Amino acid sequence: MPTQAEMKAVMQKYIDSFNNRNADTLVSLFADNARIEDPVGSQPIEGKEAITSFYQKGITLVNKLELAAPIRGSHSNSAAMAFIINMDMDGKEVQIHCIDVMTFNDSGKVVDMKAYWGPEDIKGV
């Protein structure tokens, strides 16, 4: 099982890779059989090919991610982070307040990511 420090480092790398518009690094954080539900309640994205497509598009839509609080570990193989997604939506600059929970395999790769945000978490800037 990865340590808290290892999980937190992966999550920080996720933020940094998004902000550097590096889809290849983002995809490398995930296991081949990973699953993403973003937002929770939407159709899950499963497997490396779908995840690659998701992040190749995502880095073109998001202006910047900003941590809203320190990344949190757990007593298990999951960690969470609260952050703000800055992006343009329908011609307007918006912020989406989000919490991601990532679960890791023994190799420190993300096997499951759930993004918690809803319509009320989208704020105009």
mmCIF file with all atom_site columns, C-alpha atoms in Angstrom:
data_model
loop_
_atom_site.group_PDB
_atom_site.id
_atom_site.type_symbol
_atom_site.label_atom_id
_atom_site.label_alt_id
_atom_site.label_comp_id
_atom_site.label_asym_id
_atom_site.label_entity_id
_atom_site.label_seq_id
_atom_site.pdbx_PDB_ins_code
_atom_site.Cartn_x
_atom_site.Cartn_y
_atom_site.Cartn_z
_atom_site.occupancy
_atom_site.B_iso_or_equiv
_atom_site.pdbx_formal_charge
_atom_site.auth_seq_id
_atom_site.auth_comp_id
_atom_site.auth_asym_id
_atom_site.auth_atom_id
_atom_site.pdbx_PDB_model_num
ATOM 1   C CA . MET A 1 1   ? 0.000   0.000  0.000   1.00 0.00 ? 1   MET A CA 1
ATOM 2   C CA . PRO A 1 2   ? 1.370   3.466  -0.827  1.00 0.00 ? 2   PRO A CA 1
ATOM 3   C CA . THR A 1 3   ? 2.203   5.813  2.034   1.00 0.00 ? 3   THR A CA 1
ATOM 4   C CA . GLN A 1 4   ? 0.267   8.993  2.707   1.00 0.00 ? 4   GLN A CA 1
ATOM 5   C CA . ALA A 1 5   ? 3.242   10.989 1.412   1.00 0.00 ? 5   ALA A CA 1
ATOM 6   C CA . GLU A 1 6   ? 3.266   8.998  -1.843  1.00 0.00 ? 6   GLU A CA 1
ATOM 7   C CA . MET A 1 7   ? -0.474  9.453  -2.382  1.00 0.00 ? 7   MET A CA 1
ATOM 8   C CA . LYS A 1 8   ? -0.265  13.176 -1.630  1.00 0.00 ? 8   LYS A CA 1
ATOM 9   C CA . ALA A 1 9   ? 2.659   13.522 -4.046  1.00 0.00 ? 9   ALA A CA 1
ATOM 10  C CA . VAL A 1 10  ? 0.634   11.899 -6.834  1.00 0.00 ? 10  VAL A CA 1
ATOM 11  C CA . MET A 1 11  ? -2.264  14.251 -6.166  1.00 0.00 ? 11  MET A CA 1
ATOM 12  C CA . GLN A 1 12  ? 0.043   17.279 -6.219  1.00 0.00 ? 12  GLN A CA 1
ATOM 13  C CA . LYS A 1 13  ? 1.508   15.992 -9.488  1.00 0.00 ? 13  LYS A CA 1
ATOM 14  C CA . TYR A 1 14  ? -2.070  15.791 -10.814 1.00 0.00 ? 14  TYR A CA 1
ATOM 15  C CA . ILE A 1 15  ? -2.611  19.496 -10.044 1.00 0.00 ? 15  ILE A CA 1
ATOM 16  C CA . ASP A 1 16  ? 0.794   20.473 -11.456 1.00 0.00 ? 16  ASP A CA 1
ATOM 17  C CA . SER A 1 17  ? 0.329   18.421 -14.626 1.00 0.00 ? 17  SER A CA 1
ATOM 18  C CA . PHE A 1 18  ? -3.073  19.988 -15.291 1.00 0.00 ? 18  PHE A CA 1
ATOM 19  C CA . ASN A 1 19  ? -1.610  23.459 -14.829 1.00 0.00 ? 19  ASN A CA 1
ATOM 20  C CA . ASN A 1 20  ? 1.284   22.585 -17.165 1.00 0.00 ? 20  ASN A CA 1
ATOM 21  C CA . ARG A 1 21  ? -1.186  21.157 -19.709 1.00 0.00 ? 21  ARG A CA 1
ATOM 22  C CA . ASN A 1 22  ? 0.620   17.818 -19.693 1.00 0.00 ? 22  ASN A CA 1
ATOM 23  C CA . ALA A 1 23  ? -1.917  15.097 -20.520 1.00 0.00 ? 23  ALA A CA 1
ATOM 24  C CA . ASP A 1 24  ? 0.770   12.409 -20.802 1.00 0.00 ? 24  ASP A CA 1
ATOM 25  C CA . THR A 1 25  ? 1.854   12.928 -17.194 1.00 0.00 ? 25  THR A CA 1
ATOM 26  C CA . LEU A 1 26  ? -1.770  13.008 -16.025 1.00 0.00 ? 26  LEU A CA 1
ATOM 27  C CA . VAL A 1 27  ? -2.499  9.698  -17.740 1.00 0.00 ? 27  VAL A CA 1
ATOM 28  C CA . SER A 1 28  ? 0.692   8.152  -16.310 1.00 0.00 ? 28  SER A CA 1
ATOM 29  C CA . LEU A 1 29  ? -0.705  8.609  -12.785 1.00 0.00 ? 29  LEU A CA 1
ATOM 30  C CA . PHE A 1 30  ? -3.478  6.073  -13.508 1.00 0.00 ? 30  PHE A CA 1
ATOM 31  C CA . ALA A 1 31  ? -3.412  2.281  -13.636 1.00 0.00 ? 31  ALA A CA 1
ATOM 32  C CA . ASP A 1 32  ? -4.349  0.648  -16.955 1.00 0.00 ? 32  ASP A CA 1
ATOM 33  C CA . ASN A 1 33  ? -7.703  -0.495 -15.542 1.00 0.00 ? 33  ASN A CA 1
ATOM 34  C CA . ALA A 1 34  ? -8.516  2.769  -13.727 1.00 0.00 ? 34  ALA A CA 1
ATOM 35  C CA . ARG A 1 35  ? -11.973 4.258  -13.448 1.00 0.00 ? 35  ARG A CA 1
ATOM 36  C CA . ILE A 1 36  ? -12.963 7.956  -13.239 1.00 0.00 ? 36  ILE A CA 1
ATOM 37  C CA . GLU A 1 37  ? -16.369 9.292  -12.242 1.00 0.00 ? 37  GLU A CA 1
ATOM 38  C CA . ASP A 1 38  ? -16.292 13.054 -12.890 1.00 0.00 ? 38  ASP A CA 1
ATOM 39  C CA . PRO A 1 39  ? -18.642 14.247 -11.566 1.00 0.00 ? 39  PRO A CA 1
ATOM 40  C CA . VAL A 1 40  ? -20.029 11.519 -9.320  1.00 0.00 ? 40  VAL A CA 1
ATOM 41  C CA . GLY A 1 41  ? -23.308 10.420 -10.878 1.00 0.00 ? 41  GLY A CA 1
ATOM 42  C CA . SER A 1 42  ? -22.077 10.705 -14.472 1.00 0.00 ? 42  SER A CA 1
ATOM 43  C CA . GLN A 1 43  ? -21.096 7.863  -16.798 1.00 0.00 ? 43  GLN A CA 1
ATOM 44  C CA . PRO A 1 44  ? -17.764 6.441  -15.564 1.00 0.00 ? 44  PRO A CA 1
ATOM 45  C CA . ILE A 1 45  ? -14.682 6.688  -17.764 1.00 0.00 ? 45  ILE A CA 1
ATOM 46  C CA . GLU A 1 46  ? -12.838 3.369  -17.746 1.00 0.00 ? 46  GLU A CA 1
ATOM 47  C CA . GLY A 1 47  ? -9.495  2.219  -19.105 1.00 0.00 ? 47  GLY A CA 1
ATOM 48  C CA . LYS A 1 48  ? -6.349  3.933  -20.319 1.00 0.00 ? 48  LYS A CA 1
ATOM 49  C CA . GLU A 1 49  ? -7.663  4.867  -23.781 1.00 0.00 ? 49  GLU A CA 1
ATOM 50  C CA . ALA A 1 50  ? -10.772 6.615  -22.439 1.00 0.00 ? 50  ALA A CA 1
ATOM 51  C CA . ILE A 1 51  ? -8.767  8.310  -19.679 1.00 0.00 ? 51  ILE A CA 1
ATOM 52  C CA . THR A 1 52  ? -6.242  9.565  -22.243 1.00 0.00 ? 52  THR A CA 1
ATOM 53  C CA . SER A 1 53  ? -9.032  11.089 -24.332 1.00 0.00 ? 53  SER A CA 1
ATOM 54  C CA . PHE A 1 54  ? -10.627 12.628 -21.216 1.00 0.00 ? 54  PHE A CA 1
ATOM 55  C CA . TYR A 1 55  ? -7.416  14.413 -20.174 1.00 0.00 ? 55  TYR A CA 1
ATOM 56  C CA . GLN A 1 56  ? -6.387  15.451 -23.675 1.00 0.00 ? 56  GLN A CA 1
ATOM 57  C CA . LYS A 1 57  ? -9.682  17.328 -23.855 1.00 0.00 ? 57  LYS A CA 1
ATOM 58  C CA . GLY A 1 58  ? -9.629  18.431 -20.212 1.00 0.00 ? 58  GLY A CA 1
ATOM 59  C CA . ILE A 1 59  ? -6.334  20.295 -20.418 1.00 0.00 ? 59  ILE A CA 1
ATOM 60  C CA . THR A 1 60  ? -7.761  22.430 -23.233 1.00 0.00 ? 60  THR A CA 1
ATOM 61  C CA . LEU A 1 61  ? -10.841 23.402 -21.192 1.00 0.00 ? 61  LEU A CA 1
ATOM 62  C CA . VAL A 1 62  ? -9.320  24.135 -17.790 1.00 0.00 ? 62  VAL A CA 1
ATOM 63  C CA . ASN A 1 63  ? -7.398  27.367 -17.226 1.00 0.00 ? 63  ASN A CA 1
ATOM 64  C CA . LYS A 1 64  ? -5.977  26.454 -13.821 1.00 0.00 ? 64  LYS A CA 1
ATOM 65  C CA . LEU A 1 65  ? -6.492  24.212 -10.791 1.00 0.00 ? 65  LEU A CA 1
ATOM 66  C CA . GLU A 1 66  ? -5.914  25.674 -7.319  1.00 0.00 ? 66  GLU A CA 1
ATOM 67  C CA . LEU A 1 67  ? -5.821  23.748 -4.053  1.00 0.00 ? 67  LEU A CA 1
ATOM 68  C CA . ALA A 1 68  ? -8.409  25.073 -1.593  1.00 0.00 ? 68  ALA A CA 1
ATOM 69  C CA . ALA A 1 69  ? -6.916  23.186 1.363   1.00 0.00 ? 69  ALA A CA 1
ATOM 70  C CA . PRO A 1 70  ? -4.026  20.806 2.002   1.00 0.00 ? 70  PRO A CA 1
ATOM 71  C CA . ILE A 1 71  ? -4.262  17.376 0.392   1.00 0.00 ? 71  ILE A CA 1
ATOM 72  C CA . ARG A 1 72  ? -5.505  14.827 2.927   1.00 0.00 ? 72  ARG A CA 1
ATOM 73  C CA . GLY A 1 73  ? -4.380  11.245 3.389   1.00 0.00 ? 73  GLY A CA 1
ATOM 74  C CA . SER A 1 74  ? -6.137  8.367  5.113   1.00 0.00 ? 74  SER A CA 1
ATOM 75  C CA . HIS A 1 75  ? -5.505  5.237  7.137   1.00 0.00 ? 75  HIS A CA 1
ATOM 76  C CA . SER A 1 76  ? -5.972  3.251  3.942   1.00 0.00 ? 76  SER A CA 1
ATOM 77  C CA . ASN A 1 77  ? -5.163  3.531  0.237   1.00 0.00 ? 77  ASN A CA 1
ATOM 78  C CA . SER A 1 78  ? -7.175  6.666  -0.548  1.00 0.00 ? 78  SER A CA 1
ATOM 79  C CA . ALA A 1 79  ? -6.545  10.398 -0.354  1.00 0.00 ? 79  ALA A CA 1
ATOM 80  C CA . ALA A 1 80  ? -8.639  13.500 -1.016  1.00 0.00 ? 80  ALA A CA 1
ATOM 81  C CA . MET A 1 81  ? -8.160  17.061 -2.115  1.00 0.00 ? 81  MET A CA 1
ATOM 82  C CA . ALA A 1 82  ? -10.403 20.099 -2.241  1.00 0.00 ? 82  ALA A CA 1
ATOM 83  C CA . PHE A 1 83  ? -9.606  22.397 -5.124  1.00 0.00 ? 83  PHE A CA 1
ATOM 84  C CA . ILE A 1 84  ? -11.008 25.011 -7.469  1.00 0.00 ? 84  ILE A CA 1
ATOM 85  C CA . ILE A 1 85  ? -11.260 24.474 -11.209 1.00 0.00 ? 85  ILE A CA 1
ATOM 86  C CA . ASN A 1 86  ? -10.923 27.762 -13.097 1.00 0.00 ? 86  ASN A CA 1
ATOM 87  C CA . MET A 1 87  ? -12.338 27.530 -16.611 1.00 0.00 ? 87  MET A CA 1
ATOM 88  C CA . ASP A 1 88  ? -14.519 29.184 -19.219 1.00 0.00 ? 88  ASP A CA 1
ATOM 89  C CA . MET A 1 89  ? -18.042 27.833 -19.559 1.00 0.00 ? 89  MET A CA 1
ATOM 90  C CA . ASP A 1 90  ? -20.497 29.151 -22.125 1.00 0.00 ? 90  ASP A CA 1
ATOM 91  C CA . GLY A 1 91  ? -18.304 32.214 -22.676 1.00 0.00 ? 91  GLY A CA 1
ATOM 92  C CA . LYS A 1 92  ? -18.033 33.062 -18.974 1.00 0.00 ? 92  LYS A CA 1
ATOM 93  C CA . GLU A 1 93  ? -15.195 32.559 -16.515 1.00 0.00 ? 93  GLU A CA 1
ATOM 94  C CA . VAL A 1 94  ? -16.325 30.183 -13.769 1.00 0.00 ? 94  VAL A CA 1
ATOM 95  C CA . GLN A 1 95  ? -14.918 28.394 -10.772 1.00 0.00 ? 95  GLN A CA 1
ATOM 96  C CA . ILE A 1 96  ? -16.013 24.880 -9.889  1.00 0.00 ? 96  ILE A CA 1
ATOM 97  C CA . HIS A 1 97  ? -15.409 23.949 -6.252  1.00 0.00 ? 97  HIS A CA 1
ATOM 98  C CA . CYS A 1 98  ? -14.544 20.252 -6.242  1.00 0.00 ? 98  CYS A CA 1
ATOM 99  C CA . ILE A 1 99  ? -13.314 17.457 -4.012  1.00 0.00 ? 99  ILE A CA 1
ATOM 100 C CA . ASP A 1 100 ? -11.507 14.538 -5.635  1.00 0.00 ? 100 ASP A CA 1
ATOM 101 C CA . VAL A 1 101 ? -11.072 11.246 -3.827  1.00 0.00 ? 101 VAL A CA 1
ATOM 102 C CA . MET A 1 102 ? -8.481  8.942  -5.351  1.00 0.00 ? 102 MET A CA 1
ATOM 103 C CA . THR A 1 103 ? -7.876  5.287  -4.484  1.00 0.00 ? 103 THR A CA 1
ATOM 104 C CA . PHE A 1 104 ? -4.456  3.800  -5.198  1.00 0.00 ? 104 PHE A CA 1
ATOM 105 C CA . ASN A 1 105 ? -3.105  0.336  -5.941  1.00 0.00 ? 105 ASN A CA 1
ATOM 106 C CA . ASP A 1 106 ? 0.006   -1.135 -4.321  1.00 0.00 ? 106 ASP A CA 1
ATOM 107 C CA . SER A 1 107 ? 2.171   0.437  -7.060  1.00 0.00 ? 107 SER A CA 1
ATOM 108 C CA . GLY A 1 108 ? 0.926   3.935  -6.209  1.00 0.00 ? 108 GLY A CA 1
ATOM 109 C CA . LYS A 1 109 ? -1.188  4.286  -9.358  1.00 0.00 ? 109 LYS A CA 1
ATOM 110 C CA . VAL A 1 110 ? -4.715  5.685  -9.201  1.00 0.00 ? 110 VAL A CA 1
ATOM 111 C CA . VAL A 1 111 ? -7.293  2.931  -9.737  1.00 0.00 ? 111 VAL A CA 1
ATOM 112 C CA . ASP A 1 112 ? -10.390 4.974  -8.922  1.00 0.00 ? 112 ASP A CA 1
ATOM 113 C CA . MET A 1 113 ? -11.089 8.693  -8.913  1.00 0.00 ? 113 MET A CA 1
ATOM 114 C CA . LYS A 1 114 ? -14.349 10.282 -7.875  1.00 0.00 ? 114 LYS A CA 1
ATOM 115 C CA . ALA A 1 115 ? -14.925 14.018 -8.381  1.00 0.00 ? 115 ALA A CA 1
ATOM 116 C CA . TYR A 1 116 ? -17.543 15.514 -6.076  1.00 0.00 ? 116 TYR A CA 1
ATOM 117 C CA . TRP A 1 117 ? -19.169 18.667 -7.412  1.00 0.00 ? 117 TRP A CA 1
ATOM 118 C CA . GLY A 1 118 ? -22.649 19.654 -8.454  1.00 0.00 ? 118 GLY A CA 1
ATOM 119 C CA . PRO A 1 119 ? -24.471 22.525 -10.141 1.00 0.00 ? 119 PRO A CA 1
ATOM 120 C CA . GLU A 1 120 ? -24.420 24.636 -6.953  1.00 0.00 ? 120 GLU A CA 1
ATOM 121 C CA . ASP A 1 121 ? -20.607 24.361 -6.856  1.00 0.00 ? 121 ASP A CA 1
ATOM 122 C CA . ILE A 1 122 ? -20.199 26.322 -10.105 1.00 0.00 ? 122 ILE A CA 1
ATOM 123 C CA . LYS A 1 123 ? -19.622 30.011 -9.372  1.00 0.00 ? 123 LYS A CA 1
ATOM 124 C CA . GLY A 1 124 ? -19.297 32.893 -11.828 1.00 0.00 ? 124 GLY A CA 1
ATOM 125 C CA . VAL A 1 125 ? -16.190 35.005 -11.381 1.00 0.00 ? 125 VAL A CA 1
#
